[in-house]
């Protein structure tokens, strides 16, 4: 899978931008990630944990959590 990272200004309406991007052909999903709040990413990873465990997708689960925990935090 390929990803597109878009950095927005502080005053941008992110929800509107997300909806516009979702209208484009070939876009499967769009997710808002706040680099200043890495805990929100961790919460998202744990939210999908239940489904991943049900389907036996342990590798993706471990990789998602490991990526979040080892991600460089620019505030440090």
JSON list of C-alpha atoms in Angstrom, two decimals:
[
{"chain": "A", "resi": 1, "resn": "UNK", "atom": "CA", "xyz": [0.00, 0.00, 0.00]},
{"chain": "A", "resi": 2, "resn": "UNK", "atom": "CA", "xyz": [1.21, 3.51, -0.73]},
{"chain": "A", "resi": 3, "resn": "UNK", "atom": "CA", "xyz": [0.57, 6.53, 1.46]},
{"chain": "A", "resi": 4, "resn": "UNK", "atom": "CA", "xyz": [0.37, 10.26, 0.86]},
{"chain": "A", "resi": 5, "resn": "UNK", "atom": "CA", "xyz": [1.35, 12.57, 3.71]},
{"chain": "A", "resi": 6, "resn": "UNK", "atom": "CA", "xyz": [-0.13, 16.06, 3.69]},
{"chain": "A", "resi": 7, "resn": "UNK", "atom": "CA", "xyz": [0.95, 18.71, 6.17]},
{"chain": "A", "resi": 8, "resn": "UNK", "atom": "CA", "xyz": [-1.68, 21.38, 6.82]},
{"chain": "A", "resi": 9, "resn": "UNK", "atom": "CA", "xyz": [-1.62, 24.83, 8.35]},
{"chain": "A", "resi": 10, "resn": "UNK", "atom": "CA", "xyz": [-2.99, 25.30, 11.87]},
{"chain": "A", "resi": 11, "resn": "UNK", "atom": "CA", "xyz": [-6.13, 27.05, 10.64]},
{"chain": "A", "resi": 12, "resn": "UNK", "atom": "CA", "xyz": [-7.01, 24.47, 7.95]},
{"chain": "A", "resi": 13, "resn": "UNK", "atom": "CA", "xyz": [-10.36, 22.69, 8.14]},
{"chain": "A", "resi": 14, "resn": "UNK", "atom": "CA", "xyz": [-9.00, 19.16, 8.24]},
{"chain": "A", "resi": 15, "resn": "UNK", "atom": "CA", "xyz": [-12.38, 17.41, 8.11]},
{"chain": "A", "resi": 16, "resn": "UNK", "atom": "CA", "xyz": [-13.30, 19.21, 4.87]},
{"chain": "A", "resi": 17, "resn": "UNK", "atom": "CA", "xyz": [-9.91, 18.35, 3.39]},
{"chain": "A", "resi": 18, "resn": "UNK", "atom": "CA", "xyz": [-10.36, 14.70, 4.41]},
{"chain": "A", "resi": 19, "resn": "UNK", "atom": "CA", "xyz": [-13.80, 14.57, 2.74]},
{"chain": "A", "resi": 20, "resn": "UNK", "atom": "CA", "xyz": [-12.43, 16.11, -0.47]},
{"chain": "A", "resi": 21, "resn": "UNK", "atom": "CA", "xyz": [-9.58, 13.60, -0.59]},
{"chain": "A", "resi": 22, "resn": "UNK", "atom": "CA", "xyz": [-12.01, 10.70, -0.07]},
{"chain": "A", "resi": 23, "resn": "UNK", "atom": "CA", "xyz": [-13.89, 11.83, -3.20]},
{"chain": "A", "resi": 24, "resn": "UNK", "atom": "CA", "xyz": [-10.82, 11.26, -5.40]},
{"chain": "A", "resi": 25, "resn": "UNK", "atom": "CA", "xyz": [-10.72, 8.13, -7.54]},
{"chain": "A", "resi": 26, "resn": "UNK", "atom": "CA", "xyz": [-8.36, 5.54, -6.13]},
{"chain": "A", "resi": 27, "resn": "UNK", "atom": "CA", "xyz": [-8.42, 6.80, -2.54]},
{"chain": "A", "resi": 28, "resn": "UNK", "atom": "CA", "xyz": [-9.32, 3.93, -0.22]},
{"chain": "A", "resi": 29, "resn": "UNK", "atom": "CA", "xyz": [-9.20, 5.82, 3.06]},
{"chain": "A", "resi": 30, "resn": "UNK", "atom": "CA", "xyz": [-8.05, 9.02, 4.73]},
{"chain": "A", "resi": 31, "resn": "UNK", "atom": "CA", "xyz": [-6.97, 9.38, 8.33]},
{"chain": "A", "resi": 32, "resn": "UNK", "atom": "CA", "xyz": [-6.17, 12.44, 10.41]},
{"chain": "A", "resi": 33, "resn": "UNK", "atom": "CA", "xyz": [-3.02, 11.97, 12.50]},
{"chain": "A", "resi": 34, "resn": "UNK", "atom": "CA", "xyz": [-1.93, 14.58, 15.01]},
{"chain": "A", "resi": 35, "resn": "UNK", "atom": "CA", "xyz": [1.87, 14.39, 15.40]},
{"chain": "A", "resi": 36, "resn": "UNK", "atom": "CA", "xyz": [1.63, 16.62, 18.47]},
{"chain": "A", "resi": 37, "resn": "UNK", "atom": "CA", "xyz": [-0.63, 14.07, 20.16]},
{"chain": "A", "resi": 38, "resn": "UNK", "atom": "CA", "xyz": [0.91, 10.62, 19.61]},
{"chain": "A", "resi": 39, "resn": "UNK", "atom": "CA", "xyz": [-1.37, 9.16, 22.27]},
{"chain": "A", "resi": 40, "resn": "UNK", "atom": "CA", "xyz": [-4.27, 9.50, 19.84]},
{"chain": "A", "resi": 41, "resn": "UNK", "atom": "CA", "xyz": [-2.46, 7.19, 17.41]},
{"chain": "A", "resi": 42, "resn": "UNK", "atom": "CA", "xyz": [-1.87, 4.66, 20.15]},
{"chain": "A", "resi": 43, "resn": "UNK", "atom": "CA", "xyz": [-5.56, 4.74, 21.06]},
{"chain": "A", "resi": 44, "resn": "UNK", "atom": "CA", "xyz": [-6.46, 4.09, 17.40]},
{"chain": "A", "resi": 45, "resn": "UNK", "atom": "CA", "xyz": [-4.05, 1.15, 17.27]},
{"chain": "A", "resi": 46, "resn": "UNK", "atom": "CA", "xyz": [-5.58, -0.40, 20.38]},
{"chain": "A", "resi": 47, "resn": "UNK", "atom": "CA", "xyz": [-9.09, 0.26, 19.06]},
{"chain": "A", "resi": 48, "resn": "UNK", "atom": "CA", "xyz": [-8.46, -2.05, 16.10]},
{"chain": "A", "resi": 49, "resn": "UNK", "atom": "CA", "xyz": [-6.64, -4.61, 18.26]},
{"chain": "A", "resi": 50, "resn": "UNK", "atom": "CA", "xyz": [-9.78, -6.59, 19.00]},
{"chain": "A", "resi": 51, "resn": "UNK", "atom": "CA", "xyz": [-10.54, -7.22, 15.32]},
{"chain": "A", "resi": 52, "resn": "UNK", "atom": "CA", "xyz": [-6.92, -8.04, 14.52]},
{"chain": "A", "resi": 53, "resn": "UNK", "atom": "CA", "xyz": [-6.80, -10.60, 17.33]},
{"chain": "A", "resi": 54, "resn": "UNK", "atom": "CA", "xyz": [-10.05, -12.19, 16.11]},
{"chain": "A", "resi": 55, "resn": "UNK", "atom": "CA", "xyz": [-8.65, -12.62, 12.60]},
{"chain": "A", "resi": 56, "resn": "UNK", "atom": "CA", "xyz": [-5.22, -13.74, 13.82]},
{"chain": "A", "resi": 57, "resn": "UNK", "atom": "CA", "xyz": [-3.45, -10.71, 12.32]},
{"chain": "A", "resi": 58, "resn": "UNK", "atom": "CA", "xyz": [-0.80, -10.61, 15.03]},
{"chain": "A", "resi": 59, "resn": "UNK", "atom": "CA", "xyz": [2.04, -9.37, 12.83]},
{"chain": "A", "resi": 60, "resn": "UNK", "atom": "CA", "xyz": [0.20, -6.20, 11.78]},
{"chain": "A", "resi": 61, "resn": "UNK", "atom": "CA", "xyz": [-0.91, -5.58, 15.35]},
{"chain": "A", "resi": 62, "resn": "UNK", "atom": "CA", "xyz": [2.63, -5.81, 16.71]},
{"chain": "A", "resi": 63, "resn": "UNK", "atom": "CA", "xyz": [4.03, -3.71, 13.87]},
{"chain": "A", "resi": 64, "resn": "UNK", "atom": "CA", "xyz": [1.42, -0.96, 14.36]},
{"chain": "A", "resi": 65, "resn": "UNK", "atom": "CA", "xyz": [2.09, -0.66, 18.08]},
{"chain": "A", "resi": 66, "resn": "UNK", "atom": "CA", "xyz": [5.87, -0.93, 17.65]},
{"chain": "A", "resi": 67, "resn": "UNK", "atom": "CA", "xyz": [5.86, 1.85, 15.02]},
{"chain": "A", "resi": 68, "resn": "UNK", "atom": "CA", "xyz": [3.90, 4.15, 17.29]},
{"chain": "A", "resi": 69, "resn": "UNK", "atom": "CA", "xyz": [6.05, 3.49, 20.33]},
{"chain": "A", "resi": 70, "resn": "UNK", "atom": "CA", "xyz": [9.32, 3.95, 18.46]},
{"chain": "A", "resi": 71, "resn": "UNK", "atom": "CA", "xyz": [8.23, 6.93, 16.37]},
{"chain": "A", "resi": 72, "resn": "UNK", "atom": "CA", "xyz": [10.46, 9.99, 16.83]},
{"chain": "A", "resi": 73, "resn": "UNK", "atom": "CA", "xyz": [8.71, 12.60, 18.93]},
{"chain": "A", "resi": 74, "resn": "UNK", "atom": "CA", "xyz": [9.61, 16.12, 17.68]},
{"chain": "A", "resi": 75, "resn": "UNK", "atom": "CA", "xyz": [8.79, 17.65, 21.10]},
{"chain": "A", "resi": 76, "resn": "UNK", "atom": "CA", "xyz": [11.76, 15.92, 22.75]}
]
